[in-house]
Structures are given as C-alpha cells and as structure tokens.
Short mmCIF file of C-alpha atoms and ligand atoms in Angstrom, two decimals:
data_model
loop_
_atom_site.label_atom_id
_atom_site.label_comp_id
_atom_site.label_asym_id
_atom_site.label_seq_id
_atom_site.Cartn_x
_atom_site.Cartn_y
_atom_site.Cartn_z
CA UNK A 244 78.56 142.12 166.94
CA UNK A 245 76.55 138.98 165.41
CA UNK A 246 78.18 138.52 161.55
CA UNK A 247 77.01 135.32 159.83
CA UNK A 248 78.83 134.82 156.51
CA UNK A 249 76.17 134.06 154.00
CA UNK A 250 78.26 133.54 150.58
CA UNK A 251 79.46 130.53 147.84
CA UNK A 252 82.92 130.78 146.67
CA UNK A 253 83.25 131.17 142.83
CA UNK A 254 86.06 129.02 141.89
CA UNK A 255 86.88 130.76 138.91
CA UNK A 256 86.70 134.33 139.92
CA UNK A 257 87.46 134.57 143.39
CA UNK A 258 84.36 136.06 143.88
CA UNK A 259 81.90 135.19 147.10
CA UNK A 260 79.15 135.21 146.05
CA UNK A 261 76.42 136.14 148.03
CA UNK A 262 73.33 134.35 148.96
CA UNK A 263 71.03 136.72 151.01
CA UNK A 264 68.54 139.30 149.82
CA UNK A 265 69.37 141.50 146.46
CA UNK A 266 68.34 144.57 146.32
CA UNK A 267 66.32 146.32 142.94
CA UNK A 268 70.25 147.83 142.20
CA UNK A 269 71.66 144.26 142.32
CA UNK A 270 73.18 145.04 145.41
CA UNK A 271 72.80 142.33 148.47
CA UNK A 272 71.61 143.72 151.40
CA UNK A 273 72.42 142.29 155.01
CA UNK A 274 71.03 143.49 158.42
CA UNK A 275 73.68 143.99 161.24
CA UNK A 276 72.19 144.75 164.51
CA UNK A 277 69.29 146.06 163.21
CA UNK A 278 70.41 148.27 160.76
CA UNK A 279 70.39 147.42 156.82
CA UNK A 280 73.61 148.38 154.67
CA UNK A 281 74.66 146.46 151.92
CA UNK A 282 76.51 142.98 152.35
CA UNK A 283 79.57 144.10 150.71
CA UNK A 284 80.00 146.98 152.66
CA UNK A 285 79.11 144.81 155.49
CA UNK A 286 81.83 142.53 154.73
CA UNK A 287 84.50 144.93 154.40
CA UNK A 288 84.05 146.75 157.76
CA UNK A 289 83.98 143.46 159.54
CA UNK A 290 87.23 141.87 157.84
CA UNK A 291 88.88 145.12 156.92
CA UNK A 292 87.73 147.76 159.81
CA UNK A 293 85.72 150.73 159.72
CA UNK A 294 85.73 153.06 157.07
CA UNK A 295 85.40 156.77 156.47
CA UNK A 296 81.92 158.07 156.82
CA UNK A 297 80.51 159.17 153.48
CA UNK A 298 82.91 156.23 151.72
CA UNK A 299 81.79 153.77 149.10
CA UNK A 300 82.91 150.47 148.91
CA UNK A 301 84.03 149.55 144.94
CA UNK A 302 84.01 146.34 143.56
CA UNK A 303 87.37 145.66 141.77
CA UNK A 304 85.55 142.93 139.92
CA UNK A 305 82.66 144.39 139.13
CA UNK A 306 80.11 141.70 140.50
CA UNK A 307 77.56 143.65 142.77
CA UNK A 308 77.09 140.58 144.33
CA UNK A 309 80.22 139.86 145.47
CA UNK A 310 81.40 140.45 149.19
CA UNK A 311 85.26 139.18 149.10
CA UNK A 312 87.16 141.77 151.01
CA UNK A 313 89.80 140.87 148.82
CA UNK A 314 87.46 142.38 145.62
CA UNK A 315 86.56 145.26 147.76
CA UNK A 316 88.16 148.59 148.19
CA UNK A 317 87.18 151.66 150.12
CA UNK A 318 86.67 154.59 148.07
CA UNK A 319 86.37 158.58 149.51
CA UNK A 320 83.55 160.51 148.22
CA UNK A 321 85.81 162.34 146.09
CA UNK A 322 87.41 159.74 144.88
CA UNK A 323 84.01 157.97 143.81
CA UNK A 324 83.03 160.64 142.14
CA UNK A 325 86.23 161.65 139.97
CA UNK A 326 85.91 157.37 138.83
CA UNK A 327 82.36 157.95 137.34
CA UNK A 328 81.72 153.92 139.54
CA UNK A 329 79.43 151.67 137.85
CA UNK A 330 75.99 151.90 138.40
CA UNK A 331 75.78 155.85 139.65
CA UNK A 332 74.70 157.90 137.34
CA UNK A 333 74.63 161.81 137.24
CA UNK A 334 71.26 163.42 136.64
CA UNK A 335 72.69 164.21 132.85
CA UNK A 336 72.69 160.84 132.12
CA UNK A 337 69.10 159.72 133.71
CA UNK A 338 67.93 162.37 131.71
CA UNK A 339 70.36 161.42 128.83
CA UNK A 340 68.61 157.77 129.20
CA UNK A 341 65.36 158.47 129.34
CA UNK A 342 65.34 160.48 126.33
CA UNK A 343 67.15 158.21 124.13
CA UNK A 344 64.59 155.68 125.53
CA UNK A 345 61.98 157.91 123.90
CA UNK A 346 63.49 158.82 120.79
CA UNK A 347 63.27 154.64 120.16
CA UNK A 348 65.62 152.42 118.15
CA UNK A 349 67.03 151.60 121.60
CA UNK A 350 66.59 148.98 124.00
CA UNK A 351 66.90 148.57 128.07
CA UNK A 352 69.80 146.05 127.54
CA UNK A 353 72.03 148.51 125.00
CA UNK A 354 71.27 151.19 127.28
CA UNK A 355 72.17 149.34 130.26
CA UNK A 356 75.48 148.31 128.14
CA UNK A 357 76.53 151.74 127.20
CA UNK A 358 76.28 153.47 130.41
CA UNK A 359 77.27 150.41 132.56
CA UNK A 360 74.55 149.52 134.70
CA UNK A 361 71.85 146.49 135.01
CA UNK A 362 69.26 146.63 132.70
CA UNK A 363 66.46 146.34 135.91
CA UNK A 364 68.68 149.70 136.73
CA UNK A 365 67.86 151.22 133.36
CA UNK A 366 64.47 149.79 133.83
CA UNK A 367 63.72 151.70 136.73
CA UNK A 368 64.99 155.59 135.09
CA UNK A 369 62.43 154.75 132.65
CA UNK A 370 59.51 154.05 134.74
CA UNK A 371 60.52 156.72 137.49
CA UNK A 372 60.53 154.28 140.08
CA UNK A 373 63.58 154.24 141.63
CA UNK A 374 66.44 156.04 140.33
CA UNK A 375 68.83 156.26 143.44
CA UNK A 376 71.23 153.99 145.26
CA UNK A 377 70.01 152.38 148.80
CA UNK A 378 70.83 155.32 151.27
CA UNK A 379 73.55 154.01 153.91
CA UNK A 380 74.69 154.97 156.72
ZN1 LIG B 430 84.55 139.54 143.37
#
C-alpha cells in the first residue's frame, strides 16, 4: 500500500506531530487507498500491524495530533470503554454539558477542562452540530 509519512518531530515530547488535515474532533485524518481513517490509527497499523476490528487507538500522551507508534496503543472496545478515553463522552454527559451550558456561569473552555475534551468539541454539543467521533472502519 502507498503510506507517505506526513509529520514534524517534537523534540521535547516525542510526539510526531502531524501535518495533514484535522478533523472538527482534533483528530488528523489521512486517506489510504481511498478510504479515510484517522492518521494515528493509520500510523499504527502500518508500523505496528493490524488491529482488532472495533479497536481504538489511545494516545498515551494525550496529543490528538500525534501519530508516533511509540505514543499509540491499541485499545479493545471493552477496554475503551471501562477507561472513560478522552474526548468520548456518554450521552449523560452531552446532556450533562449542555445543561450546565444553559444554566450559565460556565464557559466552553471550563467545560472543555472538566470533562476533558477540546473546547471546538464542547462547542459542537452546544450547537448540536456534531456530537460524535469520525466513524472508522
Ligand atoms: Zn505523542
């Protein structure tokens, strides 16, 4: 398969950072033969092999952006769910979000502190846009 690597080094985290298209969850995105999935995910398979269907693919360092297989782990369904992973959210807490939106006092950015996610992500609950992940494969 065609893989170009598309990602700066971060001396002082490790991190590669990557440099192609960034989805509205701060994810980056990267076609392979066609098909979009995520660049980290992309990544992974091609340095690490292929993982279980239905997996995630955590960051250990918590940068979305990062795609160092090294930063990357495969997580089972299960297991993703059980860790409560950065940036999903059940529908208790969209709904816990939006109403403490409502209520005032609050902003996106303490809201996007206290649950864990971006404040575009917190952004987007709000205004019903978009509230899921990027559907992979
Ligand atoms: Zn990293």
């Amino acid at each position: 398969m065609t893989f170009k690597q598309r990602h700066r080094i971060d001396e002082k985290t490790g991190c590669w950072i990557w440099l192609g298209t960034i989805a509205p969850n701060g994810y980056g995105h990267k076609c392979i033969n066609g098909k979009v999935t995520t660049a980290h995910r992309a990544y992974y398979i091609y340095f690490r092999g292929p993982v279980q269907a239905g997996s995630h693919i955590d960051h250990r360092c918590r940068n979305t952006r990062c795609v160092n297989p090294d930063h990357l782990e495969e997580v089972t369904p299960s297991e993703n769910l059980r860790r409560g992973r950065q940036g999903k959210l059940s529908a208790d807490d969209v709904a816990t979000i939006r109403s403490r939106y409502a209520a005032g006092g609050t902003t996106y950015r303490k809201l996007a502190a206290e649950f864990g996610i971006s404040n575009m992500h917190v952004s987007n609950i709000i205004n019903l846009l978009k509230n899921r992940d990027v559907k992979l494969p």
